[in-house]
């Protein structure tokens, strides 16, 4: 699951789903979600033209897959 427009509310991360998860039919692209940070396996953000994180994207690209 990829989340755009991410931010914080209390100790949770909130944002809009950028894709519909395959194994979670109750979630669809465009849903507003609240996520416990302990359940995050990867993250990525850009700041001042540099990308940080994105370890899963790196692996997918090496395997010839598109992450989005």
Short mmCIF file of N, CA and C in Angstrom, two decimals:
data_model
loop_
_atom_site.label_atom_id
_atom_site.label_comp_id
_atom_site.label_asym_id
_atom_site.label_seq_id
_atom_site.Cartn_x
_atom_site.Cartn_y
_atom_site.Cartn_z
N UNK A 1 0.85 -1.17 0.00
CA UNK A 1 0.00 0.00 0.00
C UNK A 1 0.90 1.23 0.00
N UNK A 2 0.59 2.17 -0.86
CA UNK A 2 1.33 3.43 -0.92
C UNK A 2 0.39 4.54 -0.47
N UNK A 3 0.90 5.45 0.33
CA UNK A 3 0.10 6.53 0.88
C UNK A 3 0.67 7.88 0.44
N UNK A 4 -0.20 8.73 -0.08
CA UNK A 4 0.19 10.08 -0.49
C UNK A 4 -0.36 11.08 0.51
N UNK A 5 0.11 12.30 0.44
CA UNK A 5 -0.36 13.37 1.32
C UNK A 5 -0.26 12.96 2.78
N UNK A 6 0.80 12.23 3.11
CA UNK A 6 0.94 11.67 4.46
C UNK A 6 1.21 12.77 5.48
N UNK A 7 0.71 12.53 6.67
CA UNK A 7 0.94 13.44 7.78
C UNK A 7 0.75 12.67 9.08
N UNK A 8 0.74 13.40 10.17
CA UNK A 8 0.61 12.79 11.48
C UNK A 8 -0.63 13.29 12.19
N UNK A 9 -1.31 12.39 12.87
CA UNK A 9 -2.40 12.72 13.78
C UNK A 9 -2.10 11.93 15.05
N UNK A 10 -1.85 12.65 16.12
CA UNK A 10 -1.39 12.00 17.36
C UNK A 10 -0.16 11.17 17.03
N UNK A 11 -0.21 9.88 17.30
CA UNK A 11 0.94 9.01 17.03
C UNK A 11 0.74 8.14 15.81
N UNK A 12 -0.26 8.44 15.00
CA UNK A 12 -0.56 7.67 13.80
C UNK A 12 -0.14 8.46 12.56
N UNK A 13 0.09 7.72 11.47
CA UNK A 13 0.34 8.33 10.17
C UNK A 13 -0.96 8.25 9.40
N UNK A 14 -1.33 9.34 8.76
CA UNK A 14 -2.57 9.39 7.98
C UNK A 14 -2.25 9.80 6.56
N UNK A 15 -3.14 9.44 5.63
CA UNK A 15 -2.94 9.83 4.26
C UNK A 15 -3.95 9.15 3.34
N UNK A 16 -3.78 9.37 2.05
CA UNK A 16 -4.67 8.84 1.03
C UNK A 16 -3.99 7.68 0.32
N UNK A 17 -4.71 6.55 0.18
CA UNK A 17 -4.15 5.40 -0.52
C UNK A 17 -3.94 5.72 -2.00
N UNK A 18 -2.77 5.39 -2.51
CA UNK A 18 -2.46 5.61 -3.92
C UNK A 18 -2.80 4.39 -4.77
N UNK A 19 -3.11 3.25 -4.13
CA UNK A 19 -3.44 2.04 -4.87
C UNK A 19 -4.42 1.22 -4.06
N UNK A 20 -5.06 0.25 -4.71
CA UNK A 20 -5.97 -0.67 -4.02
C UNK A 20 -5.18 -1.92 -3.65
N UNK A 21 -5.07 -2.21 -2.35
CA UNK A 21 -4.32 -3.41 -1.94
C UNK A 21 -4.98 -4.68 -2.46
N UNK A 22 -4.19 -5.66 -2.85
CA UNK A 22 -4.69 -6.91 -3.42
C UNK A 22 -5.41 -7.75 -2.38
N UNK A 23 -4.81 -7.89 -1.20
CA UNK A 23 -5.35 -8.81 -0.20
C UNK A 23 -6.22 -8.13 0.87
N UNK A 24 -6.55 -6.88 0.69
CA UNK A 24 -7.38 -6.15 1.66
C UNK A 24 -8.53 -5.47 0.91
N UNK A 25 -9.56 -6.23 0.53
CA UNK A 25 -10.63 -5.69 -0.31
C UNK A 25 -11.43 -4.55 0.34
N UNK A 26 -11.34 -4.40 1.65
CA UNK A 26 -12.06 -3.32 2.32
C UNK A 26 -11.40 -1.95 2.08
N UNK A 27 -10.18 -1.95 1.51
CA UNK A 27 -9.49 -0.69 1.20
C UNK A 27 -9.43 -0.50 -0.30
N UNK A 28 -9.62 0.74 -0.75
CA UNK A 28 -9.55 1.06 -2.17
C UNK A 28 -8.73 2.32 -2.37
N UNK A 29 -8.19 2.45 -3.57
CA UNK A 29 -7.46 3.66 -3.93
C UNK A 29 -8.32 4.88 -3.62
N UNK A 30 -7.71 5.89 -3.01
CA UNK A 30 -8.43 7.11 -2.68
C UNK A 30 -8.96 7.15 -1.26
N UNK A 31 -8.99 5.99 -0.56
CA UNK A 31 -9.44 5.98 0.84
C UNK A 31 -8.47 6.75 1.72
N UNK A 32 -9.02 7.45 2.72
CA UNK A 32 -8.22 8.10 3.76
C UNK A 32 -7.94 7.03 4.81
N UNK A 33 -6.67 6.82 5.17
CA UNK A 33 -6.33 5.76 6.11
C UNK A 33 -5.51 6.30 7.28
N UNK A 34 -5.59 5.58 8.39
CA UNK A 34 -4.79 5.86 9.58
C UNK A 34 -3.95 4.62 9.84
N UNK A 35 -2.64 4.79 9.96
CA UNK A 35 -1.71 3.68 10.07
C UNK A 35 -0.89 3.79 11.35
N UNK A 36 -0.74 2.68 12.05
CA UNK A 36 0.15 2.60 13.20
C UNK A 36 1.59 2.51 12.65
N UNK A 37 2.48 3.40 13.04
CA UNK A 37 3.85 3.36 12.51
C UNK A 37 4.56 2.02 12.68
N UNK A 38 4.19 1.24 13.69
CA UNK A 38 4.82 -0.06 13.89
C UNK A 38 4.46 -1.06 12.80
N UNK A 39 3.43 -0.78 12.00
CA UNK A 39 3.03 -1.71 10.95
C UNK A 39 3.65 -1.36 9.59
N UNK A 40 4.49 -0.36 9.54
CA UNK A 40 5.11 0.06 8.28
C UNK A 40 6.39 -0.73 8.03
N UNK A 41 6.50 -1.30 6.83
CA UNK A 41 7.68 -2.09 6.49
C UNK A 41 8.66 -1.32 5.61
N UNK A 42 8.21 -0.25 4.98
CA UNK A 42 9.10 0.57 4.15
C UNK A 42 8.49 1.96 4.04
N UNK A 43 9.29 2.90 3.66
CA UNK A 43 8.84 4.28 3.54
C UNK A 43 9.73 4.96 2.52
N UNK A 44 9.24 6.06 1.97
CA UNK A 44 10.04 6.87 1.05
C UNK A 44 9.48 8.29 1.05
N UNK A 45 10.36 9.25 0.96
CA UNK A 45 9.94 10.63 0.80
C UNK A 45 11.02 11.40 0.05
N UNK A 46 10.62 12.51 -0.55
CA UNK A 46 11.56 13.37 -1.27
C UNK A 46 11.61 14.72 -0.59
N UNK A 47 12.82 15.24 -0.49
CA UNK A 47 13.01 16.56 0.10
C UNK A 47 14.17 17.23 -0.62
N UNK A 48 13.89 18.41 -1.13
CA UNK A 48 14.91 19.20 -1.84
C UNK A 48 15.60 18.39 -2.93
N UNK A 49 14.80 17.62 -3.69
CA UNK A 49 15.31 16.88 -4.83
C UNK A 49 15.99 15.56 -4.50
N UNK A 50 16.09 15.21 -3.23
CA UNK A 50 16.70 13.94 -2.84
C UNK A 50 15.64 12.97 -2.35
N UNK A 51 15.84 11.68 -2.62
CA UNK A 51 14.92 10.63 -2.18
C UNK A 51 15.54 9.90 -1.00
N UNK A 52 14.72 9.65 0.01
CA UNK A 52 15.15 8.94 1.21
C UNK A 52 14.27 7.71 1.39
N UNK A 53 14.86 6.59 1.82
CA UNK A 53 14.09 5.35 2.00
C UNK A 53 13.83 4.68 0.67
N UNK A 54 12.64 4.08 0.54
CA UNK A 54 12.25 3.45 -0.72
C UNK A 54 12.99 2.15 -1.01
N UNK A 55 13.29 1.39 0.02
CA UNK A 55 14.08 0.19 -0.15
C UNK A 55 13.34 -0.86 -0.98
N UNK A 56 12.02 -0.98 -0.80
CA UNK A 56 11.22 -1.93 -1.57
C UNK A 56 11.18 -1.53 -3.05
N UNK A 57 11.06 -0.25 -3.32
CA UNK A 57 11.04 0.25 -4.71
C UNK A 57 12.34 -0.12 -5.41
N UNK A 58 13.45 0.02 -4.70
CA UNK A 58 14.74 -0.32 -5.26
C UNK A 58 14.79 -1.79 -5.69
N UNK A 59 14.32 -2.68 -4.83
CA UNK A 59 14.30 -4.12 -5.13
C UNK A 59 13.38 -4.39 -6.32
N UNK A 60 12.20 -3.78 -6.34
CA UNK A 60 11.26 -4.00 -7.44
C UNK A 60 11.85 -3.56 -8.76
N UNK A 61 12.51 -2.42 -8.79
CA UNK A 61 13.10 -1.93 -10.04
C UNK A 61 14.21 -2.84 -10.53
N UNK A 62 15.02 -3.37 -9.61
CA UNK A 62 16.07 -4.31 -10.00
C UNK A 62 15.48 -5.57 -10.61
N UNK A 63 14.27 -5.93 -10.20
CA UNK A 63 13.59 -7.12 -10.74
C UNK A 63 12.76 -6.80 -11.97
N UNK A 64 12.79 -5.55 -12.43
CA UNK A 64 12.06 -5.16 -13.63
C UNK A 64 10.59 -4.91 -13.40
N UNK A 65 10.19 -4.67 -12.14
CA UNK A 65 8.80 -4.42 -11.81
C UNK A 65 8.58 -2.93 -11.55
N UNK A 66 7.37 -2.45 -11.81
CA UNK A 66 7.01 -1.07 -11.52
C UNK A 66 6.35 -1.00 -10.16
N UNK A 67 6.79 -0.12 -9.27
CA UNK A 67 6.23 -0.06 -7.92
C UNK A 67 4.83 0.56 -7.84
N UNK A 68 4.42 1.33 -8.83
CA UNK A 68 3.11 2.00 -8.74
C UNK A 68 2.19 1.50 -9.82
#
